[in-house]
Short mmCIF file of C-alpha atoms in Angstrom, two decimals:
data_model
loop_
_atom_site.label_atom_id
_atom_site.label_comp_id
_atom_site.label_asym_id
_atom_site.label_seq_id
_atom_site.Cartn_x
_atom_site.Cartn_y
_atom_site.Cartn_z
CA MET A 6 0.00 0.00 0.00
CA SER A 7 3.05 2.22 0.21
CA GLY A 8 2.76 5.37 -1.89
CA ARG A 9 -0.93 4.99 -2.65
CA CYS A 10 -3.58 7.55 -1.89
CA PRO A 11 -5.85 7.36 1.16
CA GLU A 12 -8.92 6.47 -0.92
CA GLU A 13 -7.17 3.38 -2.31
CA ALA A 14 -6.17 2.43 1.24
CA ARG A 15 -9.76 2.82 2.42
CA GLN A 16 -11.00 0.63 -0.44
CA TRP A 17 -8.42 -2.05 0.35
CA VAL A 18 -9.29 -2.04 4.07
CA HIS A 19 -13.02 -2.18 3.29
CA ALA A 20 -12.51 -5.19 0.98
CA PHE A 21 -10.30 -6.93 3.55
CA VAL A 22 -12.71 -6.38 6.46
CA THR A 23 -15.64 -7.57 4.33
CA TRP A 24 -13.74 -10.76 3.40
CA TYR A 25 -12.56 -11.30 6.98
CA ASN A 26 -16.05 -10.99 8.45
CA THR A 27 -18.08 -12.78 5.76
CA GLN A 28 -15.80 -15.41 4.20
CA HIS A 29 -12.87 -16.23 6.49
CA ARG A 30 -13.66 -19.13 8.81
CA HIS A 31 -12.03 -18.67 12.21
CA SER A 32 -10.56 -21.62 14.06
CA ALA A 33 -11.30 -20.05 17.47
CA ILE A 34 -15.05 -20.15 16.74
CA HIS A 35 -14.99 -23.60 15.11
CA PHE A 36 -14.56 -22.45 11.54
CA VAL A 37 -17.60 -20.26 11.11
CA THR A 38 -17.40 -16.66 9.96
CA PRO A 39 -17.86 -13.77 12.39
CA GLN A 40 -21.00 -12.80 10.46
CA GLU A 41 -22.50 -16.29 10.82
CA ARG A 42 -21.79 -16.18 14.54
CA HIS A 43 -23.09 -12.64 14.95
CA GLU A 44 -26.32 -13.54 13.17
CA GLY A 45 -26.77 -16.65 15.34
CA ARG A 46 -26.37 -19.11 12.46
CA ASP A 47 -23.30 -20.83 13.96
CA GLY A 48 -25.36 -23.30 16.02
CA ALA A 49 -27.16 -24.76 13.00
CA ILE A 50 -23.94 -24.86 10.95
CA LEU A 51 -22.04 -26.65 13.72
CA GLU A 52 -24.92 -29.07 14.34
CA ALA A 53 -24.90 -29.98 10.63
CA ARG A 54 -21.14 -30.56 10.81
CA THR A 55 -21.59 -32.85 13.80
CA THR A 56 -24.22 -34.85 11.90
CA THR A 57 -21.95 -35.08 8.84
CA CYS A 58 -19.01 -36.29 10.91
CA GLU A 59 -21.09 -38.84 12.81
CA THR A 60 -22.51 -40.16 9.52
CA ALA A 61 -19.00 -40.42 8.06
CA LYS A 62 -17.78 -42.25 11.16
CA SER A 63 -20.64 -44.75 11.10
CA THR A 64 -20.27 -45.26 7.34
CA HIS A 65 -16.48 -45.74 7.45
CA PRO A 66 -15.54 -46.80 11.00
CA ASP A 67 -12.18 -48.14 9.77
CA ARG A 68 -11.07 -44.58 8.97
CA TRP A 69 -11.95 -43.35 12.44
CA ARG A 70 -10.91 -46.32 14.61
CA THR A 71 -11.26 -45.10 18.20
CA ARG A 72 -11.04 -41.38 17.50
CA PRO A 73 -14.08 -39.37 18.54
CA VAL A 74 -15.92 -37.05 16.20
CA ARG A 75 -14.55 -33.51 16.40
CA ASN A 76 -16.24 -31.31 18.96
CA TRP A 77 -18.39 -28.90 16.96
CA THR A 78 -20.18 -27.46 20.01
CA PRO A 79 -20.73 -23.71 19.57
CA ILE A 80 -18.16 -21.61 21.41
CA GLY A 81 -19.42 -19.41 24.23
CA THR A 82 -18.09 -15.93 24.86
CA VAL A 83 -14.99 -15.03 22.88
CA TRP A 84 -12.45 -12.44 24.00
CA LEU A 85 -9.46 -10.85 22.35
CA ASN A 86 -6.39 -11.31 24.54
CA PRO A 87 -8.36 -12.62 27.54
CA ASP A 88 -5.34 -13.03 29.79
CA ARG A 89 -4.12 -9.48 29.37
CA GLU A 90 -5.59 -6.54 31.18
CA ALA A 91 -5.90 -3.39 29.10
CA PRO A 92 -3.51 -0.66 30.25
CA PRO A 93 -5.11 2.59 31.34
CA HIS A 94 -4.95 5.31 28.71
CA ASP A 95 -6.05 8.86 28.23
CA GLU A 96 -9.17 8.46 26.09
CA SER A 97 -9.35 12.14 25.27
CA ALA A 98 -5.78 12.15 23.92
CA ALA A 99 -6.48 9.03 21.86
CA THR A 100 -9.65 10.61 20.48
CA ARG A 101 -7.85 13.85 19.57
CA SER A 102 -5.13 11.85 17.82
CA MET A 103 -7.70 9.81 15.85
CA ILE A 104 -9.59 12.96 14.80
CA LYS A 105 -6.36 14.59 13.69
CA ARG A 106 -5.36 11.57 11.58
CA THR A 107 -8.84 11.26 10.06
CA THR A 108 -8.96 14.96 9.21
CA SER A 109 -5.55 14.86 7.54
CA LEU A 110 -6.69 11.89 5.40
CA THR A 111 -9.86 13.59 4.26
CA ASN A 112 -8.04 16.81 3.33
CA THR A 113 -5.75 15.14 0.82
CA ASP A 114 -6.22 13.39 -2.47
CA CYS A 115 -3.34 11.04 -3.30
CA GLY A 116 -0.92 13.34 -1.51
CA ARG A 117 -2.24 16.58 -3.06
CA GLN A 118 -3.94 19.12 -0.84
CA GLN A 119 -7.48 19.86 -1.91
CA ALA A 120 -8.60 23.46 -2.29
#
């Protein structure tokens, strides 16, 4: 992204976030997308996976031997960095910094100041 204008960066980030939330299947939530989980569809998806795995195991027990079917139980609450406590910070300073960065991005067009 180096050397590109802010609008191209925004478009790239938008496309990435859309993909990440609607197509990427996360291992921490048993390979469903964040959108599927947010909309409450993860339970039905994971139940169907359990059924598929149990059917495969009963149809081909020699492939499974004594291994159990993977646990496709829906995950409960999910946290980012659950073991770390967030350090205290000055919210007003962070907000001022964010506003300053956002304003500078909207006042330029590919590095050229707009009139």
